[in-house]
Amino acid sequence: SWWRKKGCTMCGYCNDIREGEITPDDLFDQYRMAMRKWDGHPYLKIFTSGSFLDPKEIPQKVQMDIMSSIGTDYDVSRVLVESRPEFVNQDDLAVLSTHIDSLEVAIGLETSSDPIRRDLIHKGFVWDQFMKAGETICDLGLELKSYLLMKPPLIGESQSISDMIDSIRDIDEAFPGSRISVN
């Protein structure tokens, strides 16, 4: 849904979406087809090319049905979903997490620098929103994972390296021991 509003500078996910109406049954069928390829690995990552927790992208009933199915039908110990911070909601996450052993929520932070995220990447949220979402995730005993962008567009390599170091330090200070993925 963020792509429809503005979209991130470097994002090509809009090329991966089907035009036209996509029903809740279509989404759950897609999940079932993907799970046919599941190889028994205990860590299941659900990549939606968007925000799993956004009810405009994945209706809450479908979110619940997927988590319930994973918890009932598969021997998975940890599930990762991706979301923008504005969709991280304590009540919804608490219910989702009851179906599985461990829920990890990944947020595409890209950088801890608000100016870089705002002006160059166009993520549409600020550090304080990430902090609030991270606190909600951690307060529920869930796992937080932060995605960082190795070299944001339109900045040089030296500034990019400094930004990565600062971002890792900022995340680690705010959420010690949380996972960070450098992309």
mmCIF file of C-alpha atoms in Angstrom:
data_model
loop_
_atom_site.group_PDB
_atom_site.id
_atom_site.type_symbol
_atom_site.label_atom_id
_atom_site.label_comp_id
_atom_site.label_asym_id
_atom_site.label_seq_id
_atom_site.Cartn_x
_atom_site.Cartn_y
_atom_site.Cartn_z
ATOM 1 C CA SER A 1 0.000 0.000 0.000
ATOM 2 C CA TRP A 2 2.967 2.362 0.573
ATOM 3 C CA TRP A 3 3.924 2.009 -3.085
ATOM 4 C CA ARG A 4 0.460 3.242 -4.075
ATOM 5 C CA LYS A 5 0.903 6.351 -1.880
ATOM 6 C CA LYS A 6 4.481 7.269 -2.757
ATOM 7 C CA GLY A 7 6.861 4.322 -2.682
ATOM 8 C CA CYS A 8 10.519 4.025 -1.839
ATOM 9 C CA THR A 9 13.149 5.279 -4.263
ATOM 10 C CA MET A 10 14.839 1.931 -4.863
ATOM 11 C CA CYS A 11 11.828 -0.357 -4.561
ATOM 12 C CA GLY A 12 10.752 -2.543 -7.448
ATOM 13 C CA TYR A 13 8.154 -4.512 -5.509
ATOM 14 C CA CYS A 14 5.421 -2.736 -7.446
ATOM 15 C CA ASN A 15 6.523 -4.865 -10.413
ATOM 16 C CA ASP A 16 5.608 -8.011 -8.471
ATOM 17 C CA ILE A 17 1.950 -7.274 -7.825
ATOM 18 C CA ARG A 18 -1.005 -8.540 -9.771
ATOM 19 C CA GLU A 19 -3.441 -5.953 -11.035
ATOM 20 C CA GLY A 20 -7.116 -6.347 -10.296
ATOM 21 C CA GLU A 21 -8.931 -7.656 -7.269
ATOM 22 C CA ILE A 22 -7.154 -10.156 -5.067
ATOM 23 C CA THR A 23 -9.513 -11.914 -2.692
ATOM 24 C CA PRO A 24 -8.706 -13.308 0.755
ATOM 25 C CA ASP A 25 -9.148 -16.789 -0.750
ATOM 26 C CA ASP A 26 -6.557 -15.918 -3.441
ATOM 27 C CA LEU A 27 -4.083 -14.927 -0.731
ATOM 28 C CA PHE A 28 -4.650 -18.056 1.336
ATOM 29 C CA ASP A 29 -4.393 -20.224 -1.798
ATOM 30 C CA GLN A 30 -1.063 -18.568 -2.592
ATOM 31 C CA TYR A 31 0.131 -19.378 0.938
ATOM 32 C CA ARG A 32 -0.946 -23.029 0.547
ATOM 33 C CA MET A 33 0.846 -23.302 -2.807
ATOM 34 C CA ALA A 34 4.026 -21.846 -1.286
ATOM 35 C CA MET A 35 3.867 -24.247 1.659
ATOM 36 C CA ARG A 36 3.900 -27.198 -0.757
ATOM 37 C CA LYS A 37 7.568 -26.271 -1.244
ATOM 38 C CA TRP A 38 8.287 -26.134 2.500
ATOM 39 C CA ASP A 39 11.240 -28.387 3.206
ATOM 40 C CA GLY A 40 10.741 -28.828 6.936
ATOM 41 C CA HIS A 41 13.056 -26.004 7.998
ATOM 42 C CA PRO A 42 12.023 -24.704 11.430
ATOM 43 C CA TYR A 43 12.424 -21.015 10.458
ATOM 44 C CA LEU A 44 9.729 -19.817 8.074
ATOM 45 C CA LYS A 45 10.023 -16.376 6.467
ATOM 46 C CA ILE A 46 6.886 -14.904 4.932
ATOM 47 C CA PHE A 47 7.908 -12.284 2.377
ATOM 48 C CA THR A 48 4.954 -10.351 1.024
ATOM 49 C CA SER A 49 6.818 -7.684 -0.935
ATOM 50 C CA GLY A 50 5.035 -5.291 1.392
ATOM 51 C CA SER A 51 3.658 -5.403 4.919
ATOM 52 C CA PHE A 52 2.153 -8.635 6.188
ATOM 53 C CA LEU A 53 0.508 -6.696 9.041
ATOM 54 C CA ASP A 54 -1.139 -4.148 6.713
ATOM 55 C CA PRO A 55 -4.825 -5.168 6.595
ATOM 56 C CA LYS A 56 -5.125 -3.578 3.133
ATOM 57 C CA GLU A 57 -2.500 -6.005 1.852
ATOM 58 C CA ILE A 58 -3.266 -9.080 3.960
ATOM 59 C CA PRO A 59 -6.674 -8.926 5.663
ATOM 60 C CA GLN A 60 -6.529 -9.756 9.367
ATOM 61 C CA LYS A 61 -8.556 -12.920 8.912
ATOM 62 C CA VAL A 62 -6.028 -14.173 6.352
ATOM 63 C CA GLN A 63 -3.156 -13.239 8.695
ATOM 64 C CA MET A 64 -4.839 -15.300 11.425
ATOM 65 C CA ASP A 65 -5.621 -18.207 9.106
ATOM 66 C CA ILE A 66 -2.001 -18.359 7.940
ATOM 67 C CA MET A 67 -0.585 -18.269 11.478
ATOM 68 C CA SER A 68 -3.121 -20.818 12.670
ATOM 69 C CA SER A 69 -2.267 -23.113 9.780
ATOM 70 C CA ILE A 70 1.460 -22.803 10.458
ATOM 71 C CA GLY A 71 0.930 -23.534 14.143
ATOM 72 C CA THR A 72 -1.315 -26.507 13.467
ATOM 73 C CA ASP A 73 -0.023 -28.081 10.260
ATOM 74 C CA TYR A 74 3.736 -27.490 10.293
ATOM 75 C CA ASP A 75 6.609 -28.052 12.681
ATOM 76 C CA VAL A 76 7.917 -24.483 12.585
ATOM 77 C CA SER A 77 9.616 -22.945 15.614
ATOM 78 C CA ARG A 78 9.917 -19.352 14.350
ATOM 79 C CA VAL A 79 7.983 -17.323 11.788
ATOM 80 C CA LEU A 80 9.179 -14.024 10.333
ATOM 81 C CA VAL A 81 6.818 -11.456 8.847
ATOM 82 C CA GLU A 82 7.698 -8.053 7.444
ATOM 83 C CA SER A 83 5.885 -4.843 8.234
ATOM 84 C CA ARG A 84 6.084 -1.104 8.177
ATOM 85 C CA PRO A 85 6.028 0.357 11.705
ATOM 86 C CA GLU A 86 2.560 1.906 11.453
ATOM 87 C CA PHE A 87 0.987 -1.569 11.245
ATOM 88 C CA VAL A 88 2.662 -2.916 14.389
ATOM 89 C CA ASN A 89 -0.233 -3.126 16.828
ATOM 90 C CA GLN A 90 0.030 -4.711 20.263
ATOM 91 C CA ASP A 91 -3.411 -6.345 20.272
ATOM 92 C CA ASP A 92 -3.101 -7.790 16.760
ATOM 93 C CA LEU A 93 0.430 -9.099 17.342
ATOM 94 C CA ALA A 94 -0.563 -10.656 20.649
ATOM 95 C CA VAL A 95 -3.302 -12.648 18.938
ATOM 96 C CA LEU A 96 -1.153 -13.601 15.930
ATOM 97 C CA SER A 97 1.651 -14.840 18.143
ATOM 98 C CA THR A 98 -0.612 -17.219 20.089
ATOM 99 C CA HIS A 99 -0.710 -19.560 17.106
ATOM 100 C CA ILE A 100 3.046 -20.127 16.792
ATOM 101 C CA ASP A 101 6.078 -20.715 19.019
ATOM 102 C CA SER A 102 8.007 -17.577 18.092
ATOM 103 C CA LEU A 103 7.129 -14.572 15.942
ATOM 104 C CA GLU A 104 9.772 -12.278 14.488
ATOM 105 C CA VAL A 105 8.740 -8.953 12.959
ATOM 106 C CA ALA A 106 11.142 -7.410 10.461
ATOM 107 C CA ILE A 107 11.020 -3.716 9.646
ATOM 108 C CA GLY A 108 12.736 -2.194 6.621
ATOM 109 C CA LEU A 109 14.318 0.651 8.549
ATOM 110 C CA GLU A 110 17.125 1.033 5.945
ATOM 111 C CA THR A 111 18.955 3.630 8.089
ATOM 112 C CA SER A 112 18.634 5.293 11.477
ATOM 113 C CA SER A 113 19.043 8.675 9.761
ATOM 114 C CA ASP A 114 15.698 10.412 9.335
ATOM 115 C CA PRO A 115 17.019 12.764 6.605
ATOM 116 C CA ILE A 116 18.388 9.886 4.512
ATOM 117 C CA ARG A 117 15.252 7.780 5.018
ATOM 118 C CA ARG A 118 12.951 10.746 4.306
ATOM 119 C CA ASP A 119 14.755 12.604 1.526
ATOM 120 C CA LEU A 120 16.651 9.891 -0.353
ATOM 121 C CA ILE A 121 14.775 6.653 0.284
ATOM 122 C CA HIS A 122 11.216 8.005 0.770
ATOM 123 C CA LYS A 123 10.248 5.401 3.374
ATOM 124 C CA GLY A 124 7.516 7.606 4.813
ATOM 125 C CA PHE A 125 8.256 7.052 8.504
ATOM 126 C CA VAL A 126 10.688 8.375 11.085
ATOM 127 C CA TRP A 127 12.999 6.839 13.702
ATOM 128 C CA ASP A 128 10.489 7.515 16.488
ATOM 129 C CA GLN A 129 7.883 5.397 14.686
ATOM 130 C CA PHE A 130 10.413 2.583 14.331
ATOM 131 C CA MET A 131 11.236 2.910 18.045
ATOM 132 C CA LYS A 132 7.575 2.694 19.037
ATOM 133 C CA ALA A 133 7.037 -0.364 16.841
ATOM 134 C CA GLY A 134 10.213 -2.006 18.152
ATOM 135 C CA GLU A 135 9.155 -1.392 21.744
ATOM 136 C CA THR A 136 5.744 -2.919 21.050
ATOM 137 C CA ILE A 137 7.345 -5.989 19.491
ATOM 138 C CA CYS A 138 9.851 -6.441 22.313
ATOM 139 C CA ASP A 139 7.290 -5.729 25.078
ATOM 140 C CA LEU A 140 5.277 -8.678 23.761
ATOM 141 C CA GLY A 141 8.346 -10.908 23.977
ATOM 142 C CA LEU A 142 8.542 -11.157 20.198
ATOM 143 C CA GLU A 143 11.687 -10.773 18.136
ATOM 144 C CA LEU A 144 12.605 -7.614 16.233
ATOM 145 C CA LYS A 145 14.647 -7.715 13.062
ATOM 146 C CA SER A 146 15.796 -4.522 11.337
ATOM 147 C CA TYR A 147 16.691 -4.384 7.665
ATOM 148 C CA LEU A 148 19.392 -1.872 6.776
ATOM 149 C CA LEU A 149 20.319 -0.698 3.289
ATOM 150 C CA MET A 150 24.049 -1.007 2.606
ATOM 151 C CA LYS A 151 24.225 1.984 0.297
ATOM 152 C CA PRO A 152 21.204 4.233 0.122
ATOM 153 C CA PRO A 153 20.726 5.934 -3.228
ATOM 154 C CA LEU A 154 22.395 9.252 -3.928
ATOM 155 C CA ILE A 155 25.063 9.122 -1.204
ATOM 156 C CA GLY A 156 28.744 8.274 -1.609
ATOM 157 C CA GLU A 157 30.456 5.143 -0.362
ATOM 158 C CA SER A 158 32.235 6.834 2.546
ATOM 159 C CA GLN A 159 29.004 8.403 3.866
ATOM 160 C CA SER A 160 27.224 5.104 3.288
ATOM 161 C CA ILE A 161 29.761 3.206 5.418
ATOM 162 C CA SER A 162 29.489 5.788 8.223
ATOM 163 C CA ASP A 163 25.699 5.638 8.033
ATOM 164 C CA MET A 164 25.739 1.828 8.284
ATOM 165 C CA ILE A 165 27.991 1.911 11.350
ATOM 166 C CA ASP A 166 25.839 4.602 12.989
ATOM 167 C CA SER A 167 22.628 2.713 12.166
ATOM 168 C CA ILE A 168 23.884 -0.562 13.608
ATOM 169 C CA ARG A 169 25.038 1.259 16.742
ATOM 170 C CA ASP A 170 21.688 3.082 17.084
ATOM 171 C CA ILE A 171 19.659 -0.119 16.733
ATOM 172 C CA ASP A 172 21.902 -2.016 19.126
ATOM 173 C CA GLU A 173 21.617 0.745 21.728
ATOM 174 C CA ALA A 174 17.839 0.856 21.387
ATOM 175 C CA PHE A 175 17.241 -2.901 21.135
ATOM 176 C CA PRO A 176 20.284 -4.820 22.395
ATOM 177 C CA GLY A 177 20.492 -8.304 20.987
ATOM 178 C CA SER A 178 17.883 -7.741 18.283
ATOM 179 C CA ARG A 179 18.704 -9.042 14.825
ATOM 180 C CA ILE A 180 19.985 -6.787 12.072
ATOM 181 C CA SER A 181 20.096 -7.703 8.400
ATOM 182 C CA VAL A 182 22.372 -5.664 6.147
ATOM 183 C CA ASN A 183 21.048 -5.659 2.591
#
